[in-house]
Coordinates of C-alpha atoms and ligand atoms in Angstrom, one line a residue:
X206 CA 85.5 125.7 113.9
X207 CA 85.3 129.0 115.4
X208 CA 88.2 128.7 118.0
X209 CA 90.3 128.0 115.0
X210 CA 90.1 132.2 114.7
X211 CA 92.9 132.1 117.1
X212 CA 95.3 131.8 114.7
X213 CA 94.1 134.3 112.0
X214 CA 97.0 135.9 111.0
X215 CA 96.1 139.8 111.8
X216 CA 95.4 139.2 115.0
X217 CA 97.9 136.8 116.4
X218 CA 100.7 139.2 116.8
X219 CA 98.1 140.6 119.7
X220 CA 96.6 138.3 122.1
X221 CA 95.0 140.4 123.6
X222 CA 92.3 140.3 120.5
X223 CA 92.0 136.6 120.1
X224 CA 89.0 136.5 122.5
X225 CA 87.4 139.3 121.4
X226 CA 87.9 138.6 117.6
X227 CA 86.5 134.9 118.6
X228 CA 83.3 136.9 120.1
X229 CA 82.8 138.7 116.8
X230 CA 82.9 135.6 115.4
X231 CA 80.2 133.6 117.5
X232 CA 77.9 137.2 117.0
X233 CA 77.6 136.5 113.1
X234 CA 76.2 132.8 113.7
X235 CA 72.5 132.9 112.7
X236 CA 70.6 133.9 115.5
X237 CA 73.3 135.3 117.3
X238 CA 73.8 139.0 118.5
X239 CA 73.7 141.0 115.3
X240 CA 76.7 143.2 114.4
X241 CA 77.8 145.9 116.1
X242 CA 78.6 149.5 114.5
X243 CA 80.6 152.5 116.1
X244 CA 79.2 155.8 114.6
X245 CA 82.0 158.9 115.1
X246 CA 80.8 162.2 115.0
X247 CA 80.8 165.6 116.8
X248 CA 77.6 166.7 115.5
X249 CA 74.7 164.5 117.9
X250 CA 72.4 165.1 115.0
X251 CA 74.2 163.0 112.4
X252 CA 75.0 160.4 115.3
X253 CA 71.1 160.3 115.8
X254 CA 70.6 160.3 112.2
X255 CA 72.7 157.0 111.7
X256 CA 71.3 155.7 114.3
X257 CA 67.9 155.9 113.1
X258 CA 68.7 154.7 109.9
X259 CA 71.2 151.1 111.1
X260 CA 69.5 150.7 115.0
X261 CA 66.7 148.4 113.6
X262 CA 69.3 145.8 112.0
X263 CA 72.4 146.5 114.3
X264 CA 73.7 147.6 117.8
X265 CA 75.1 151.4 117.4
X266 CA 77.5 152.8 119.8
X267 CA 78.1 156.2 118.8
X268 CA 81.1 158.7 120.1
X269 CA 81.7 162.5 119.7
X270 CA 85.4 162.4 119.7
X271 CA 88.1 159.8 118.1
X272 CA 89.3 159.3 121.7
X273 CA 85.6 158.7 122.5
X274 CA 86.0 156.1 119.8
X275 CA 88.7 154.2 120.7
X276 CA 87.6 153.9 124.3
X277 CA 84.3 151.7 122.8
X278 CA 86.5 150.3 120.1
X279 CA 88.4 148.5 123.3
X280 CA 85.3 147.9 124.9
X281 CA 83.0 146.5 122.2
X282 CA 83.0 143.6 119.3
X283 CA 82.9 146.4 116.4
X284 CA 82.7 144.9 112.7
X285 CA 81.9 148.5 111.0
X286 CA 83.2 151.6 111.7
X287 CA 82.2 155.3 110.5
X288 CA 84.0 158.2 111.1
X289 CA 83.2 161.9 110.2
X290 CA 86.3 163.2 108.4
X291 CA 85.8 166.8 110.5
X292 CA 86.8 165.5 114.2
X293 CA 87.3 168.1 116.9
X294 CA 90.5 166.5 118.3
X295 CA 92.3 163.7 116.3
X296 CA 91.3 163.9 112.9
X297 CA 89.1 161.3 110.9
X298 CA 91.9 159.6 109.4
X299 CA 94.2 159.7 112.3
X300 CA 91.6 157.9 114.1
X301 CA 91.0 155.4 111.6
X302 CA 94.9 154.4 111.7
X303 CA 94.5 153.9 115.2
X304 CA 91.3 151.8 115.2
X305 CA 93.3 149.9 112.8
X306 CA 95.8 148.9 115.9
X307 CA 92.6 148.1 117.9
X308 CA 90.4 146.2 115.6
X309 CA 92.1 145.5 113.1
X310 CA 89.1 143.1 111.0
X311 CA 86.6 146.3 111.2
X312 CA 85.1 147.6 108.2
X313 CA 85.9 151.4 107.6
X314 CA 83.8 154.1 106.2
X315 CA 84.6 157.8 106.1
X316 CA 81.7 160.7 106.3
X317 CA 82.7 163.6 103.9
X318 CA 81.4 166.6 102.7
X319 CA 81.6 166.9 98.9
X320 CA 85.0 169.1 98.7
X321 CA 87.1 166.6 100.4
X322 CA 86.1 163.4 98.2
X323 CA 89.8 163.4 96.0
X324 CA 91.5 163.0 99.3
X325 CA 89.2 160.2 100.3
X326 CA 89.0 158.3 97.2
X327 CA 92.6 158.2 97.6
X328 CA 92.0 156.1 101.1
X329 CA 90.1 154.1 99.2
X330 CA 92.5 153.3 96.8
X331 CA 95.0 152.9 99.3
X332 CA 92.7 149.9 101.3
X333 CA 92.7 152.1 104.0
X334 CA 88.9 152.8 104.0
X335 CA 86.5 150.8 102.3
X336 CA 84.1 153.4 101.2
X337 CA 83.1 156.8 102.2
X338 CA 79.6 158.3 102.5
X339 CA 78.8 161.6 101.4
X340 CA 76.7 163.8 103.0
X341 CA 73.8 164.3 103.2
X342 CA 72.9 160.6 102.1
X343 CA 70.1 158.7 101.4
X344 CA 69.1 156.6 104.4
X345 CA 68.8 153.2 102.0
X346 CA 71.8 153.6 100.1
X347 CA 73.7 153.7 103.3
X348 CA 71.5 150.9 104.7
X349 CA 73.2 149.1 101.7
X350 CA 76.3 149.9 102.0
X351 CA 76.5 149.1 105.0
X352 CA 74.9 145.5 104.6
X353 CA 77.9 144.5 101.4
X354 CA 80.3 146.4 103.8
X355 CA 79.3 143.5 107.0
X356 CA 79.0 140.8 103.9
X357 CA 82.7 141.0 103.2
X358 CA 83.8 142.0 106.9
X359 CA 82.3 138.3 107.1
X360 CA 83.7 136.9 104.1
X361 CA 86.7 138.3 105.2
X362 CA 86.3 136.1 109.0
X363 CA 85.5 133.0 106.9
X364 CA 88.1 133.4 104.7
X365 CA 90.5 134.0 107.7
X366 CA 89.2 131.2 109.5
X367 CA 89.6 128.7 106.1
X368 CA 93.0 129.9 106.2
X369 CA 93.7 128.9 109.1
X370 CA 92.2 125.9 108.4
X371 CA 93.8 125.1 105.8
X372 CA 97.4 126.2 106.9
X373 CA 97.0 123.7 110.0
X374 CA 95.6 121.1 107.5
X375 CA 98.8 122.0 105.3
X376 CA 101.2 121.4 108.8
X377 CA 99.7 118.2 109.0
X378 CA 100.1 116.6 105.7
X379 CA 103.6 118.1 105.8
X380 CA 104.4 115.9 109.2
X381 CA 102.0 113.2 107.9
X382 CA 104.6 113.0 104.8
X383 CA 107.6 113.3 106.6
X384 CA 106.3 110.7 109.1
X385 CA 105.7 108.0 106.3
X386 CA 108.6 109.1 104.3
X387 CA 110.9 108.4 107.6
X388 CA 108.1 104.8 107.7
X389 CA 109.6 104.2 104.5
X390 CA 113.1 105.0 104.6
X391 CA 113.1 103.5 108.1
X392 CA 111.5 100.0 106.6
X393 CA 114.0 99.6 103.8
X394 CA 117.0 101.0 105.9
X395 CA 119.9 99.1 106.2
X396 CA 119.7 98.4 109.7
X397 CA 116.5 96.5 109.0
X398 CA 118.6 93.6 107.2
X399 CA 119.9 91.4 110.0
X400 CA 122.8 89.4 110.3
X401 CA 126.4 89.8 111.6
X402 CA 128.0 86.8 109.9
X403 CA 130.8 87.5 108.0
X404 CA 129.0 86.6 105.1
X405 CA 126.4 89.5 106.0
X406 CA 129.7 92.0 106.9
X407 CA 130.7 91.5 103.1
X408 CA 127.2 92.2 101.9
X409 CA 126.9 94.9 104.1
X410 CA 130.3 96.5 102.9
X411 CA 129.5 96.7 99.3
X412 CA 125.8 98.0 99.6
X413 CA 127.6 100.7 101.6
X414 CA 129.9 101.6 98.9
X415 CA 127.6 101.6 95.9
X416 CA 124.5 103.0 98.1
X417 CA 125.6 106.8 97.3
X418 CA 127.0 105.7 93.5
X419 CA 124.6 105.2 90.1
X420 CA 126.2 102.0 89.9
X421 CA 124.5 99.1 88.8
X422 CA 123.9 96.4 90.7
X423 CA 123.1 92.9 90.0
X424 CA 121.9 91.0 93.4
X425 CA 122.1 87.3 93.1
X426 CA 120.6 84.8 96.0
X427 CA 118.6 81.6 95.9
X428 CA 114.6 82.6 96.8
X429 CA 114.1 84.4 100.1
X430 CA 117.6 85.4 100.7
X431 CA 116.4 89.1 100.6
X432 CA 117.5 90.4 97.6
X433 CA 114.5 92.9 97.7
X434 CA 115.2 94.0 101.1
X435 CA 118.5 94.8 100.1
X436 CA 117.9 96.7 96.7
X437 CA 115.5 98.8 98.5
X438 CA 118.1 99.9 101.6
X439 CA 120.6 100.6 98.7
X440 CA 117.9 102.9 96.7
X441 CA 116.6 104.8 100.2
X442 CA 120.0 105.1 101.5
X443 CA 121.6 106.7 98.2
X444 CA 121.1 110.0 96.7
X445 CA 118.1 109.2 95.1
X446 CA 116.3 108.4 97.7
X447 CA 113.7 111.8 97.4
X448 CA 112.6 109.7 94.2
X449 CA 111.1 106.8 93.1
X450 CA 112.0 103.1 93.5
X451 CA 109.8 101.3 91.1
X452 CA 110.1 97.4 91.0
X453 CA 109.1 95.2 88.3
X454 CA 109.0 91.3 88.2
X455 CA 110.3 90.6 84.6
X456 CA 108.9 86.7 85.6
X457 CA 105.6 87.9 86.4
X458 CA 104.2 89.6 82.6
X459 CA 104.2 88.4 79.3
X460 CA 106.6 89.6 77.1
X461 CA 104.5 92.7 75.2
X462 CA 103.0 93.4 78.0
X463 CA 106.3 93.6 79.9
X464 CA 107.6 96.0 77.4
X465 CA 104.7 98.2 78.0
X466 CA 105.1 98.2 81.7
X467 CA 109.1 99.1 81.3
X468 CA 108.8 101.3 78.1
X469 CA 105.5 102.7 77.8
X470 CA 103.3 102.6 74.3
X471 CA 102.1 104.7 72.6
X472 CA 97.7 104.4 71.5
X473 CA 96.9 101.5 69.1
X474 CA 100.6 100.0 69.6
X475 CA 98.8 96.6 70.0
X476 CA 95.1 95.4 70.7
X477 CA 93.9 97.3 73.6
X478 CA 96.2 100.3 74.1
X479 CA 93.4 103.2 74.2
X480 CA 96.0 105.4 75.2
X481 CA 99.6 106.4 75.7
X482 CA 101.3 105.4 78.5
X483 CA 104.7 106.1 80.5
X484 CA 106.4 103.3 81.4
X485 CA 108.3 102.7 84.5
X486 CA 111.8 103.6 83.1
X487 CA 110.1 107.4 82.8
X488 CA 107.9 106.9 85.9
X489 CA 111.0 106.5 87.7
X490 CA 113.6 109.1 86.1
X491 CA 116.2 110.4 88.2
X492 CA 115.2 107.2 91.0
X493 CA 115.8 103.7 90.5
X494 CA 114.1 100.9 88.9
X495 CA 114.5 97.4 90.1
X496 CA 114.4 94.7 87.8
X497 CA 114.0 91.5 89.7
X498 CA 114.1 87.9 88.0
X499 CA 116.1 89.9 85.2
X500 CA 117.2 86.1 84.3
X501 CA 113.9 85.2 83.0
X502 CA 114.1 87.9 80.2
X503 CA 113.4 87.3 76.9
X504 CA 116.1 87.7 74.1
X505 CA 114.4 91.3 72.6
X506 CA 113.5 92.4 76.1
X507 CA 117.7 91.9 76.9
X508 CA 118.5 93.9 73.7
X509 CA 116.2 97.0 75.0
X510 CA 117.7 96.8 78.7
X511 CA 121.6 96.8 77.3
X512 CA 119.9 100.1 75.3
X513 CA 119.0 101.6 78.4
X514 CA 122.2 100.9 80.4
X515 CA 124.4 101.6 77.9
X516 CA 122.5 105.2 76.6
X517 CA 119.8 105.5 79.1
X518 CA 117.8 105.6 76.0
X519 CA 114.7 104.1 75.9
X520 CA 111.6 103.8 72.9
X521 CA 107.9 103.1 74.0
X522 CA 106.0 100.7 72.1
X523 CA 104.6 101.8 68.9
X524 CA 107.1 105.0 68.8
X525 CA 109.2 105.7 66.4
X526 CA 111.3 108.4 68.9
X527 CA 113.8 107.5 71.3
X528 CA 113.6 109.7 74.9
X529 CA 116.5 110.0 77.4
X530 CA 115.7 108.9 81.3
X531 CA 118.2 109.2 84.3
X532 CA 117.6 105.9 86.1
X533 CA 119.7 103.7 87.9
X534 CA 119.4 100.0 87.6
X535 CA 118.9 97.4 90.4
X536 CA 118.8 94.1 89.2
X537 CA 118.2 90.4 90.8
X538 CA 118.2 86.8 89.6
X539 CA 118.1 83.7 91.6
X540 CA 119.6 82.4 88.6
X541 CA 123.1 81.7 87.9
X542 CA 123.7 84.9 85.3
X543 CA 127.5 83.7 84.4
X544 CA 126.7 80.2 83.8
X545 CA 123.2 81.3 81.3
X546 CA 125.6 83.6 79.9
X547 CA 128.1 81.5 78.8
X548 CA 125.6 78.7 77.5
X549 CA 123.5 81.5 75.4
X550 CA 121.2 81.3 77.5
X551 CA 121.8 85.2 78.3
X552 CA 122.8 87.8 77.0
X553 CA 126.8 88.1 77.8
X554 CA 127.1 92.0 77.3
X555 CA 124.1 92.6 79.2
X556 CA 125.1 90.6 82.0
X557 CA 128.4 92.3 82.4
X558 CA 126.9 96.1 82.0
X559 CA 123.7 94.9 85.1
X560 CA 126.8 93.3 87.2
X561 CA 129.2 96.4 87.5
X562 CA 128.5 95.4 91.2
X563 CA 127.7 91.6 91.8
X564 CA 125.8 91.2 95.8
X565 CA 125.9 87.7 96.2
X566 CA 123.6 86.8 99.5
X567 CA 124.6 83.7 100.8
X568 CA 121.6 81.2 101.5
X569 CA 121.0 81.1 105.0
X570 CA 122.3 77.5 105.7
X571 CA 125.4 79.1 104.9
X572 CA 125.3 81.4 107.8
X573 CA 123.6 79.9 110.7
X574 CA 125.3 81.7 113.1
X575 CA 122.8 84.2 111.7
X576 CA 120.1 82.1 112.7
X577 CA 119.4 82.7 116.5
X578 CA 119.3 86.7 115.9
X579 CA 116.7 86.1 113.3
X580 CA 114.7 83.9 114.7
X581 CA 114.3 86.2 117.6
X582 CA 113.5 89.4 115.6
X583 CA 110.8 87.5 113.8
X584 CA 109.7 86.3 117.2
X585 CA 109.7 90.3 118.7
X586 CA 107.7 91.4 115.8
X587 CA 105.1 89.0 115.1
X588 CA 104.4 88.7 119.1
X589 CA 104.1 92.2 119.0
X590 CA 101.4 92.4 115.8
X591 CA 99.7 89.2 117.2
X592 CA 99.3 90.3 120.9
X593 CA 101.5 87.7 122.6
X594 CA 104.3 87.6 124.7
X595 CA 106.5 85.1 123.7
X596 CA 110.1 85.7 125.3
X597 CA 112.2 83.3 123.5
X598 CA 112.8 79.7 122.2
X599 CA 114.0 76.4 124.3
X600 CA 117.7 75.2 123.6
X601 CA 116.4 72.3 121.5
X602 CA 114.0 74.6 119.4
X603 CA 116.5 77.1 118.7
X604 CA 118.9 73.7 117.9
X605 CA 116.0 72.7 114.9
X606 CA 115.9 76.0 114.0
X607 CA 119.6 76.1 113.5
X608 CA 120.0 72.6 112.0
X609 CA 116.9 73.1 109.8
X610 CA 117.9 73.4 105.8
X611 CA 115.7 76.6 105.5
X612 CA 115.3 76.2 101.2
X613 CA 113.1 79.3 101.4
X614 CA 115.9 81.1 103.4
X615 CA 114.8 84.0 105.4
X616 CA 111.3 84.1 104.1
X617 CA 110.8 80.5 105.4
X618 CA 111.9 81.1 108.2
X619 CA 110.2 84.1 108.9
X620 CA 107.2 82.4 108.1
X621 CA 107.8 79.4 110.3
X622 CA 108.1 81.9 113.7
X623 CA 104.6 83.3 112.7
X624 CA 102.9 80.5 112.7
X625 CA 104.2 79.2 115.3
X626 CA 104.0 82.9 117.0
X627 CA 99.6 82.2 115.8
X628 CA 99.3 78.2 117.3
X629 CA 101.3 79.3 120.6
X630 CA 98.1 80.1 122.7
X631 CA 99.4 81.4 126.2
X632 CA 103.3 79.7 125.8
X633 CA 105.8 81.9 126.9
X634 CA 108.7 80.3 125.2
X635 CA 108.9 78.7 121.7
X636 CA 109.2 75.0 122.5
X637 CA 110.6 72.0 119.9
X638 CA 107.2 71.0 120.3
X639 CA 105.4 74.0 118.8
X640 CA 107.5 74.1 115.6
X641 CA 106.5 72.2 111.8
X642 CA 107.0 69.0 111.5
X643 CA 109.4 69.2 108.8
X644 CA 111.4 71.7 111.1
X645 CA 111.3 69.3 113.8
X646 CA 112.2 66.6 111.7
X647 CA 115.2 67.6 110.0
X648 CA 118.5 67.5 111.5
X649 CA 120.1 64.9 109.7
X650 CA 119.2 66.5 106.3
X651 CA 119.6 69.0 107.2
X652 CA 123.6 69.1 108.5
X653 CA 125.4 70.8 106.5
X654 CA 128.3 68.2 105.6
X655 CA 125.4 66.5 103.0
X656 CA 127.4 66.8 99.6
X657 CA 125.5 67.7 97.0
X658 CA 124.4 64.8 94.6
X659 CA 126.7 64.3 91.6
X660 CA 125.2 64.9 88.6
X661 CA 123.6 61.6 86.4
X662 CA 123.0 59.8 89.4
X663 CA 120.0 57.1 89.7
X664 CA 117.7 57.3 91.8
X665 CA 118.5 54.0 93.9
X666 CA 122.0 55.3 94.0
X667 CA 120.6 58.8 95.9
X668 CA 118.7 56.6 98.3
X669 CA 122.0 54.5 98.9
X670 CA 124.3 57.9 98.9
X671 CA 121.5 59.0 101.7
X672 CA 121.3 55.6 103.7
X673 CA 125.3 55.6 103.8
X674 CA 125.1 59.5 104.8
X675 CA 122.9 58.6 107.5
X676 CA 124.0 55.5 109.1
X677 CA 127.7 57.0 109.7
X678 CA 126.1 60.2 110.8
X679 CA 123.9 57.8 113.0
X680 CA 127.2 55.9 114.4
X681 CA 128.9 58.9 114.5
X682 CA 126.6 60.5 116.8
X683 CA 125.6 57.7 118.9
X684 CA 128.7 56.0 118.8
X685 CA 127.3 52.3 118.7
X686 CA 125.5 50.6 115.9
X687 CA 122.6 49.5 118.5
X688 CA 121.9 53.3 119.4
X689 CA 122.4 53.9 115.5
X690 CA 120.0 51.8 114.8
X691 CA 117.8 53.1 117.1
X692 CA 118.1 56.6 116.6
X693 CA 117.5 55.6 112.8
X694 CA 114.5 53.6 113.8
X695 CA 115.3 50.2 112.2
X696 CA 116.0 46.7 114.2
X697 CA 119.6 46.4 114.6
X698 CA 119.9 43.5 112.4
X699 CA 118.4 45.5 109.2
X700 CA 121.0 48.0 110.0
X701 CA 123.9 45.0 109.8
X702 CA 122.5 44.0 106.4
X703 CA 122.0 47.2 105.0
X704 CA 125.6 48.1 106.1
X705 CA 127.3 45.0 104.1
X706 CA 124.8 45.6 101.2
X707 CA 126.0 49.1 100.6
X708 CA 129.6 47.8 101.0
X709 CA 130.2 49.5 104.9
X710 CA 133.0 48.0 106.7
X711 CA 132.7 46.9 110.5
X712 CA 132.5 50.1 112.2
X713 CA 135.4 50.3 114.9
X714 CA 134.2 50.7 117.9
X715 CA 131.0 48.2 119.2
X716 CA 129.1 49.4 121.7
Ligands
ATP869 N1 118.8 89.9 106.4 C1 117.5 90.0 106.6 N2 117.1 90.4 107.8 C2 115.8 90.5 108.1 N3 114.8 90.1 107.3 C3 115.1 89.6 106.1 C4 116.5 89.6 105.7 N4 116.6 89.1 104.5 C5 115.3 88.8 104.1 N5 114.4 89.2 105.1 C6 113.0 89.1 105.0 O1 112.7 87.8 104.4 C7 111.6 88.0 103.4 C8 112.1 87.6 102.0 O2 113.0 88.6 101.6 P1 113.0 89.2 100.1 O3 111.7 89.3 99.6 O4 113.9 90.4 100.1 O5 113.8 87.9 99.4 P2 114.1 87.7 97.8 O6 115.5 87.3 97.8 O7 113.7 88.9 97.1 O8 113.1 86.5 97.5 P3 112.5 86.1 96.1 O9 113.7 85.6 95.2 O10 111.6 85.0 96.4 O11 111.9 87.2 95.5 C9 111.2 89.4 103.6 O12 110.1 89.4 104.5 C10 112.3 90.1 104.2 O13 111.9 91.2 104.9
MG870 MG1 112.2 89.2 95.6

């Protein structure tokens, strides 16, 4: 605590005094030295005099001269000075000026005879002394004096010192908040959202141009694709990146409560509002405020939302006033917005004003290339948070990985490498082996050229649409109906029958 001195402002424009200033300090500690005082006068018996009255309690140097002075000022720890007005040499207040340069944190008091006390109290007023004594004095009062005079010179130390303190506390929250505003910025930054498809590329080039614009956005992606990932990276790469990004599931709340989360209410606006409160549209003025699941609104919840978008206008629950905000909207659906907006479903006019800008992220089946890259930064990170040191994948468990179907997109996927990353023990390569079963298991699904199902279709007709998938997938692959069969894991005979039941010609080429 007490090196901390160091940096006390009036000192640390001479280093010379740091030492000595953090020796003044150690002396004040209980049951350390006590305080030392320089007594300036040419006439011994008033240096004698002070002496008798402040040696019990203090160390007293005492000097004839100003010169004299400043010699022990240099030599000696001195919290207190007092100086006769009347010096032979340099007079009192000369030498005060210069003990100034010396010691700067030393108390000053000024002896005076009665006729010079207007030009004194002047010194006082100007901070230059703290107090004068006039002679003669009574021993006890000056006892006192100087006792409130060592009080503050030690308030004054503590104070310094708390500034100190307090400034270097101040540096480090300012670095602490730059640090974690860089964390945060850094986490959501663009570069944090991999892929190089071209897919990705178009995604890419439009969250570049709308980044540093107040347009709203409507993201759009199946579950996973990383519609969150990218309305952050838009909000902390734009110009309101200093302020807030507040993010509300409209899925997750019923729809009052909802409204109160997004709007505010105001006391008593239903059962259990004690008190008024902002909602996140005012939370959030002059940032952005990201609606995801925006599909899943309810009709009067869509009226509202067109109200802020098209006014910025908003009204808390239970008001009667409207209030302006400056927020800029970031909405997401996994929902198909066009089609619930042409069935009624949604409203139309709000789901042209939240897709000004539509990001479409492409599931991640439909960029595989994508895949390998991935799969290796997830790797990277969660060897690094678990402690392992998996290098990389086998060719046939980075094949499953790209063949899988990946319905959960990214975040499947991303979860898939960290389990496997936990179960690896000491591997050193991700092996087929090591990845779920339904991972493993899935190629055939899992390829791409599966159509979708037509709509209306029975189930046994699926099963049959499936079987014929697979069996010319199978042949195709295998090129003979015994290997087929094999790969398919049914006697060759079942595949015959199956094959004329589902209306499959001979295949070509017998092997
Ligand atoms: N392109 C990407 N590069 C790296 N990580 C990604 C990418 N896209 C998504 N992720 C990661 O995948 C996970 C899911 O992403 P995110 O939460 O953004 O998806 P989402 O579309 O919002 O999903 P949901 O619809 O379920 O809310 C997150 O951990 C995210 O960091
Ligand atoms: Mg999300």
């Amino acid at each position: 605590m007490f090196a901390t001195v160091a940096a006390v402002p009036d000192s640390a424009d001479d280093p010379g005094r740091l030492s000595r200033d953090a020796t003044i300090e150690a002396t004040q500690r209980p049951g350390a030295q006590p305080h030392a005082i320089l007594v300036v006068d040419d006439e011994p018996a008033i240096c004698e005099s002070l002496e008798l009255t402040l040696g019990d309690d203090y160390r007293v140097f005492t000097a004839a001269t100003g010169e004299e002075g400043l010699a022990i000022l240099e030599r000696e720890p001195i919290a207190l000075i007092i100086s006769d007005q009347e010096l032979p040499t340099m007079k009192g207040v000369e030498f005060l000026e210069r003990a100034i340069e010396i010691a700067p944190r030393a108390i000053r008091m000024m002896l005076t005879g009665y006729a010079d006390i207007a030009t004194l109290a002047r010194a006082v007023n100007e901070g230059r002394i703290y107090r004068y004594i006039a002679k003669p004095w009574e021993p006890h009062e000056v006892r006192l004096n100087v006792k409130r005079a060592l009080e503050s010179y030690e308030l004054a130390g503590e104070n310094a010192q708390l500034a100190s303190a307090l400034a270097q506390a101040n540096d480090r929250l300012r670095a602490e908040n730059l640090y974690l505003r860089r964390e945060v910025e850094g986490r959501y930054a663009f570069d944090k959202i991999i892929g190089t498809s071209p897919a990705m590329d178009r995604v890419f080039e439009v969250m570049e141009k709308v980044a540093d614009t107040d347009a709203t956005v409507l993201i759009t992606g199946e579950t996973g694709t990383g519609k969150d990932l990218v309305a952050r990276a838009i909000h902390y790469s734009g110009a309101r990146k200093d302020r807030r990004f507040v993010a509300q599931n409209c899925a997750a709340l019923p729809d009052t409560l909802l409204e109160s989360e997004l709007f505010g209410h105001m006391r008593g606006a239903f059962t259990g509002a004690h008190q008024d409160k902002k909602g996140l549209f005012e939370l959030a003025h002059r940032g952005t405020v990201f609606l995801d699941e925006v599909g899943e609104t309810h009709p009067g919840m869509q009226v509202r939302l067109l109200r802020v978008l098209q006014d910025g206008e908003i009204r808390p629950l239970g008001s009667s006033d409207t209030r302006t905000v400056d927020v800029r909207i970031i909405a997401a659906t996994h929902r198909d917005l066009r089609r619930d907006a042409e069935e009624k479903r949604f409203r139309e006019d709000l789901y042209y004003r939240l897709r000004v800008v539509e990001i479409a992220l492409p599931p991640l089946r439909e960029r595989r290339e994508d895949i390998p890259l991935l799969a290796h930064n997830f790797l990277d990170a969660a060897s690094r948070k678990m402690g392992r040191t998996l290098r990389g994948f086998t060719n046939a468990a980075m094949d499953r990985l790209v063949a899988h179907e990946w319905a959960g997109n990214i975040r499947e996927l991303e979860n898939e490498i960290e389990r496997t990353v936990a179960l690896a023990g000491d591997a050193d390569v991700v092996g087929e082996e090591m990845l779920s079963e339904h991972v493993r298991g899935a190629v055939a699904v899992a390829d791409p050229r599966v159509e979708p199902l037509p709509a209306g279709m029975t189930l046994a007709g699926a099963v049959d649409a499936l079987k014929r998938q697979m069996i010319l997938e199978a042949i195709d692959e295998t090129g003979s109906k015994t290997r087929a069969a094999e790969r398919l894991g049914i006697p060759r005979q079942s595949l015959q029958k199956m094959m004329k039941r589902l209306g499959m010609g001979p295949e070509p080429h017998e092997g």
